[in-house]
Short mmCIF file of C-alpha atoms in Angstrom, two decimals:
data_model
loop_
_atom_site.label_atom_id
_atom_site.label_comp_id
_atom_site.label_asym_id
_atom_site.label_seq_id
_atom_site.Cartn_x
_atom_site.Cartn_y
_atom_site.Cartn_z
CA MET L 1 -2.78 -2.84 1.43
CA ILE L 2 -3.85 -7.25 2.03
CA MET L 3 -7.08 -5.73 0.72
CA LYS L 4 -3.34 -6.84 2.55
CA LYS L 5 -2.59 -3.37 2.34
CA THR L 6 0.63 -5.24 3.30
CA ALA L 7 1.90 1.00 4.67
CA THR L 8 2.25 6.92 6.32
CA PHE L 9 2.47 10.20 5.16
CA ILE L 10 3.10 13.52 7.13
CA THR L 11 1.34 12.49 10.35
CA PHE L 12 4.20 10.18 11.24
CA LEU L 13 6.14 13.33 11.85
CA ALA L 14 3.76 14.15 14.63
CA LEU L 15 4.02 10.57 16.04
CA ALA L 16 7.90 11.01 16.39
CA SER L 17 7.26 13.62 19.12
CA LEU L 18 3.89 12.45 20.16
CA SER L 19 2.69 16.06 20.50
CA LEU L 20 0.22 15.81 17.74
CA SER L 21 -2.44 13.08 16.87
CA ALA L 22 -2.82 11.67 13.40
CA CYS L 23 -4.94 13.82 11.02
CA ALA L 24 -8.38 12.74 10.06
CA ASP L 25 -7.71 14.14 6.50
CA PRO L 26 -4.40 13.01 5.02
CA GLN L 27 -4.16 16.19 3.09
CA VAL L 28 -3.72 18.13 6.32
CA GLY L 29 -0.54 18.13 8.32
CA THR L 30 2.59 19.98 8.96
CA PRO L 31 6.21 18.68 9.52
CA ASN L 32 7.28 18.64 13.10
CA THR L 33 10.94 18.79 12.67
CA THR L 34 13.43 19.07 9.89
CA ASP L 35 15.08 16.08 11.26
CA THR L 36 12.11 13.79 10.59
CA ASN L 37 11.31 15.30 7.33
CA ASP L 38 14.26 13.47 5.78
CA LYS L 39 12.48 10.23 6.78
CA THR L 40 9.46 10.87 4.71
CA THR L 41 11.30 10.87 1.37
CA PRO L 42 13.38 8.37 -0.45
CA SER L 43 17.20 8.66 -0.24
CA ALA L 44 17.30 9.63 -3.95
CA THR L 45 14.69 10.50 -6.50
CA PHE L 46 14.05 7.93 -9.14
CA ASP L 47 14.23 9.50 -12.53
CA ILE L 48 11.22 8.47 -14.52
CA ASN L 49 12.60 10.21 -17.61
CA GLN L 50 15.00 7.38 -18.04
CA ILE L 51 12.11 5.02 -18.87
CA GLU L 52 11.35 4.68 -22.67
CA THR L 53 7.90 4.68 -24.31
CA VAL L 54 7.37 1.26 -25.98
CA PRO L 55 5.53 1.82 -29.27
CA GLU L 56 4.00 -1.56 -29.54
CA ILE L 57 2.62 -1.22 -25.99
CA ALA L 58 1.47 2.43 -26.60
CA ALA L 59 -0.34 1.17 -29.67
CA LEU L 60 -2.59 -0.91 -27.33
CA VAL L 61 -3.70 1.81 -25.11
CA PRO L 62 -7.47 2.31 -25.32
CA ALA L 63 -8.40 5.39 -27.47
CA GLU L 64 -10.14 7.35 -24.65
CA LEU L 65 -7.16 6.91 -22.22
CA LYS L 66 -4.66 7.91 -25.08
CA GLU L 67 -6.61 11.02 -25.85
CA LYS L 68 -6.86 12.00 -22.13
CA GLY L 69 -3.03 11.32 -21.79
CA ILE L 70 -3.22 10.73 -18.04
CA LEU L 71 -3.05 7.50 -16.19
CA LEU L 72 -5.08 8.19 -13.09
CA ASN L 73 -4.40 6.04 -9.94
CA GLY L 74 -6.39 5.76 -6.77
CA ALA L 75 -4.36 5.26 -3.70
CA SER L 76 -4.69 5.64 0.16
CA THR L 77 -1.68 7.81 0.71
CA ASP L 78 -1.26 6.76 4.33
CA TYR L 79 0.59 3.54 3.79
CA ALA L 80 4.32 4.27 3.48
CA PRO L 81 6.59 3.30 1.92
CA ALA L 82 4.13 2.24 -0.88
CA GLU L 83 1.93 5.42 -0.85
CA PHE L 84 2.11 8.42 1.38
CA ARG L 85 2.71 12.16 1.50
CA ALA L 86 5.74 14.29 1.12
CA ALA L 87 6.85 16.87 3.87
CA ASP L 88 4.54 19.46 2.25
CA GLY L 89 1.59 17.27 3.32
CA GLN L 90 0.25 17.29 -0.04
CA THR L 91 2.31 15.71 -2.69
CA PRO L 92 1.81 11.84 -2.99
CA ILE L 93 5.04 9.99 -2.89
CA GLY L 94 5.94 6.23 -2.54
CA TYR L 95 6.80 3.35 -4.80
CA ASP L 96 3.27 2.96 -5.97
CA ILE L 97 3.23 6.50 -7.14
CA ASP L 98 6.50 6.06 -9.04
CA ILE L 99 5.32 2.90 -10.48
CA THR L 100 2.24 4.65 -11.82
CA LYS L 101 4.40 7.21 -13.49
CA ALA L 102 6.62 4.52 -14.93
CA LEU L 103 3.65 2.71 -16.41
CA ALA L 104 2.29 5.81 -18.00
CA LYS L 105 5.71 6.48 -19.60
CA VAL L 106 5.86 3.05 -21.05
CA MET L 107 2.38 3.42 -22.34
CA GLY L 108 3.28 6.82 -24.21
CA LEU L 109 1.08 8.83 -21.93
CA LYS L 110 1.78 12.41 -20.77
CA GLU L 111 1.92 11.38 -17.18
CA GLY L 112 0.76 9.17 -14.33
CA GLN L 113 -1.17 10.90 -11.60
CA THR L 114 -2.05 9.58 -8.14
CA GLN L 115 -5.09 11.00 -6.03
CA HIS L 116 -5.85 10.04 -2.52
CA ALA L 117 -8.86 7.94 -1.73
CA GLU L 118 -9.88 5.96 1.30
CA PHE L 119 -8.79 2.40 0.66
CA ALA L 120 -12.22 0.79 0.68
CA THR L 121 -13.43 3.29 -1.91
CA ILE L 122 -10.84 2.74 -4.63
CA ILE L 123 -12.27 -0.44 -6.26
CA PRO L 124 -15.92 0.85 -6.61
CA ALA L 125 -14.38 4.03 -8.20
CA LEU L 126 -12.54 2.05 -10.96
CA ASP L 127 -13.34 3.43 -14.54
CA SER L 128 -15.71 6.11 -13.14
CA LYS L 129 -13.00 8.02 -11.37
CA PHE L 130 -9.66 6.03 -11.57
CA ASN L 131 -8.07 4.03 -14.26
CA ILE L 132 -6.15 1.85 -11.90
CA GLY L 133 -5.64 1.28 -8.27
CA ALA L 134 -2.01 0.95 -7.22
CA SER L 135 -2.36 0.90 -3.49
CA SER L 136 -0.87 -2.29 -2.06
CA PHE L 137 -3.84 -4.48 -2.94
CA THR L 138 -3.19 -8.06 -1.93
CA ILE L 139 -4.30 -10.56 -4.57
CA THR L 140 -7.24 -12.73 -3.09
CA PRO L 141 -9.71 -15.04 -4.74
CA GLU L 142 -12.46 -12.64 -3.47
CA ARG L 143 -10.92 -9.66 -5.00
CA LEU L 144 -10.31 -11.46 -8.27
CA GLU L 145 -14.03 -11.88 -8.47
CA GLN L 146 -14.40 -8.09 -8.41
CA VAL L 147 -11.61 -6.82 -10.47
CA ASN L 148 -8.55 -7.68 -12.73
CA MET L 149 -5.20 -7.69 -11.01
CA ILE L 150 -1.76 -7.73 -12.23
CA SER L 151 0.94 -8.85 -9.85
CA TYR L 152 4.15 -6.92 -9.21
CA VAL L 153 5.34 -7.25 -5.51
CA GLN L 154 5.01 -9.82 -2.94
CA VAL L 155 4.57 -8.74 0.79
CA GLY L 156 3.54 -10.32 4.04
CA SER L 157 1.92 -8.97 7.24
CA SER L 158 3.45 -8.31 10.61
CA TYR L 159 2.44 -7.01 14.04
CA ALA L 160 3.79 -3.73 15.59
CA VAL L 161 3.65 -3.43 19.43
CA PRO L 162 4.83 -0.58 21.73
CA LYS L 163 8.56 -0.67 22.43
CA GLY L 164 9.35 -3.35 24.95
CA ASN L 165 5.96 -5.05 24.26
CA PRO L 166 4.57 -3.92 27.63
CA GLY L 167 1.34 -5.87 27.03
CA ASN L 168 3.18 -9.18 26.31
CA PHE L 169 1.35 -9.41 23.04
CA ASP L 170 1.82 -12.99 21.58
CA PRO L 171 1.05 -13.33 17.82
CA ALA L 172 0.26 -16.92 18.63
CA ASP L 173 -2.41 -15.90 21.05
CA VAL L 174 -4.38 -12.86 20.11
CA CYS L 175 -7.51 -13.73 22.04
CA GLY L 176 -8.81 -10.85 24.17
CA LYS L 177 -6.34 -8.39 22.68
CA THR L 178 -7.03 -5.11 21.05
CA VAL L 179 -5.57 -4.80 17.58
CA GLY L 180 -5.65 -1.91 15.04
CA ILE L 181 -6.01 -2.37 11.37
CA LEU L 182 -6.64 -0.48 8.17
CA SER L 183 -10.38 -0.82 7.11
CA GLY L 184 -11.10 -3.07 4.15
CA THR L 185 -7.69 -4.88 4.15
CA TYR L 186 -6.58 -8.45 4.27
CA GLN L 187 -5.47 -7.79 7.69
CA GLN L 188 -8.94 -7.12 8.69
CA GLU L 189 -10.06 -10.44 7.19
CA TYR L 190 -7.20 -12.21 8.92
CA MET L 191 -8.00 -10.76 12.37
CA GLN L 192 -11.83 -11.54 12.00
CA ALA L 193 -10.76 -15.12 11.24
CA LYS L 194 -8.41 -15.28 14.33
CA SER L 195 -11.29 -13.68 16.47
CA THR L 196 -13.69 -16.49 15.33
CA GLU L 197 -11.14 -19.09 16.26
CA CYS L 198 -10.98 -17.59 19.77
CA GLU L 199 -14.63 -17.66 20.09
CA THR L 200 -14.92 -21.28 18.88
CA ALA L 201 -12.32 -22.22 21.53
CA GLY L 202 -14.42 -20.56 24.20
CA LYS L 203 -11.88 -17.59 24.59
CA GLU L 204 -12.52 -13.86 24.39
CA SER L 205 -12.69 -12.58 20.96
CA VAL L 206 -10.18 -10.00 19.48
CA LYS L 207 -11.12 -6.29 19.75
CA ILE L 208 -10.52 -5.33 16.18
CA MET L 209 -10.26 -1.63 15.76
CA THR L 210 -10.63 -0.51 12.13
CA HIS L 211 -9.23 2.83 10.81
CA ASP L 212 -9.49 4.61 7.45
CA LEU L 213 -6.04 5.87 8.11
CA ASN L 214 -3.22 3.54 9.14
CA THR L 215 -1.58 6.45 10.93
CA ASP L 216 -4.57 6.62 13.22
CA ALA L 217 -3.89 3.14 14.23
CA ILE L 218 -0.31 3.68 14.91
CA THR L 219 -1.18 6.83 16.94
CA LYS L 220 -3.34 4.68 19.22
CA LEU L 221 -0.62 2.02 19.54
CA VAL L 222 2.04 4.55 20.54
CA GLY L 223 -0.37 6.04 23.03
CA GLY L 224 -0.83 2.68 24.55
CA GLN L 225 -4.47 2.26 23.69
CA TYR L 226 -3.85 -0.92 21.52
CA ASP L 227 -1.94 -3.94 22.14
CA ALA L 228 -0.81 -4.21 18.56
CA VAL L 229 -1.35 -3.09 14.99
CA LEU L 230 -1.29 -5.47 12.15
CA SER L 231 -0.13 -4.07 8.73
CA ASP L 232 1.81 -5.07 5.69
CA SER L 233 5.52 -6.00 6.83
CA THR L 234 6.91 -3.03 4.75
CA VAL L 235 4.50 -0.70 6.46
CA THR L 236 5.39 -2.01 9.93
CA ALA L 237 9.13 -1.42 9.19
CA TYR L 238 8.54 2.05 8.02
CA ALA L 239 6.33 2.93 11.00
CA ILE L 240 9.04 1.86 13.33
CA THR L 241 11.39 4.36 11.64
CA GLN L 242 8.81 7.26 11.51
CA THR L 243 8.11 6.71 15.37
CA ASN L 244 11.78 6.87 16.29
CA GLY L 245 11.61 3.30 17.66
CA LYS L 246 8.63 3.90 19.90
CA ILE L 247 7.19 0.72 18.42
CA GLU L 248 8.78 -2.61 17.34
CA GLN L 249 7.84 -5.67 15.30
CA VAL L 250 6.97 -8.75 17.23
CA GLY L 251 6.65 -12.32 15.63
CA GLU L 252 7.62 -13.36 12.22
CA VAL L 253 6.11 -12.11 8.87
CA ILE L 254 2.78 -13.71 8.18
CA GLU L 255 1.68 -15.19 4.91
CA ALA L 256 3.73 -13.32 2.26
CA GLU L 257 1.39 -12.89 -0.69
CA PRO L 258 1.58 -11.07 -4.16
CA GLN L 259 0.01 -7.77 -4.41
CA GLY L 260 -1.53 -6.37 -7.69
CA ILE L 261 -2.52 -3.38 -9.63
CA VAL L 262 -6.35 -3.31 -9.76
CA ILE L 263 -8.39 -2.48 -12.95
CA ALA L 264 -12.16 -2.67 -13.67
CA LYS L 265 -13.36 -6.24 -14.44
CA ASP L 266 -14.80 -5.24 -17.73
CA ASN L 267 -11.77 -3.08 -18.91
CA GLN L 268 -9.79 -6.07 -20.40
CA ALA L 269 -7.94 -3.86 -23.04
CA LEU L 270 -6.42 -1.59 -20.29
CA SER L 271 -5.68 -4.69 -18.14
CA GLU L 272 -3.64 -6.26 -20.91
CA VAL L 273 -1.82 -3.03 -21.44
CA ILE L 274 -0.93 -2.48 -17.87
CA GLN L 275 0.23 -6.17 -17.70
CA LYS L 276 2.67 -5.66 -20.68
CA ALA L 277 3.89 -2.34 -19.34
CA MET L 278 4.60 -3.92 -15.92
CA GLN L 279 6.42 -6.80 -17.44
CA TYR L 280 8.54 -4.39 -19.34
CA LEU L 281 9.38 -2.54 -16.07
CA MET L 282 10.34 -5.85 -14.58
CA ASP L 283 12.43 -7.05 -17.58
CA LYS L 284 14.40 -3.91 -17.68
CA GLY L 285 15.10 -3.75 -13.98
CA TYR L 286 13.12 -0.51 -13.48
CA LEU L 287 10.55 -2.03 -11.05
CA LYS L 288 13.35 -3.19 -8.76
CA GLN L 289 15.16 0.19 -9.03
CA ILE L 290 11.88 2.05 -7.92
CA LEU L 291 11.31 -0.40 -4.98
CA ASP L 292 15.09 -0.20 -3.98
CA ASN L 293 14.51 3.50 -3.68
CA TYR L 294 12.22 2.88 -0.71
CA GLY L 295 14.09 -0.11 0.82
CA ALA L 296 11.73 -2.64 -0.68
CA GLY L 297 13.70 -4.16 -3.56
CA GLU L 298 13.28 -7.65 -2.24
CA ALA L 299 9.55 -7.51 -2.70
CA ALA L 300 9.86 -7.27 -6.47
CA LEU L 301 8.43 -10.05 -8.63
CA ASN L 302 9.69 -11.03 -12.04
CA LYS L 303 6.51 -12.06 -13.80
CA ALA L 304 3.47 -9.71 -14.16
CA ASP L 305 0.63 -12.09 -14.10
CA LEU L 306 -2.87 -11.13 -15.09
CA ASN L 307 -5.37 -12.57 -12.39
CA PRO L 308 -2.87 -15.06 -11.02
CA GLY L 309 -4.47 -18.18 -9.45
CA LYS L 310 -7.61 -18.03 -11.51
#
């Protein structure tokens, strides 16, 4: 997510008919129609079993993690196509979920698991609860002060507006507009900066509406309560599909930036293993295959940098 959580689970099924509001708990929800169920899953399942364990990488896995055998990822599973929920409303799916499984396979672990967590709570829970955070974290200088990050994709942000842009929302002039964003993300920082610019120019500030779930923001947008929602560009594109075209993108993609897997700052050993495993996935073409499965292949990077820009 910038956070740039530059990303929906089952609730989008409800949005498609506007008969239900987004759930407060992403583990709760029921599909609305068989037709929209197909939109919540990739066109084909990526076969993790085709990925090999790499002995020289597996040998570097910290002893405690190796003994446990499970790479545990924290992700806000409301940000499709990166991390969301399958039609059963329970199972995490998305390219970050598949990438976690792939990393575990390369590292010689039994499996890679993903558990839901609100986005802003993931970094504080590293090491104590999660081994990694694969949840659309944009790499920023501020975040690099908190955690180690391994780059793997590059994603920008874009605005979604109701179909036809009835509020005449202009990305170049957001002053006085009501904009929904996911709490703790780069988008929040971006909108706060824009709001400050408006105030400095003597204009009305931006009404920034933060949400713990991206689907809540999209629900408000579809219902006409917001002028726009700012999300990762991949998320915006997916949300358009999930709402059956009730929203659309306006303006160009903003500030494409690399995103990274987050790891506790003092866990250098795991950071280096994840970096090597990610580079292996890149070199073998597995990363792009996983992303292609969710229509995001163009976001793939070819170099897994540890703390790029530092």
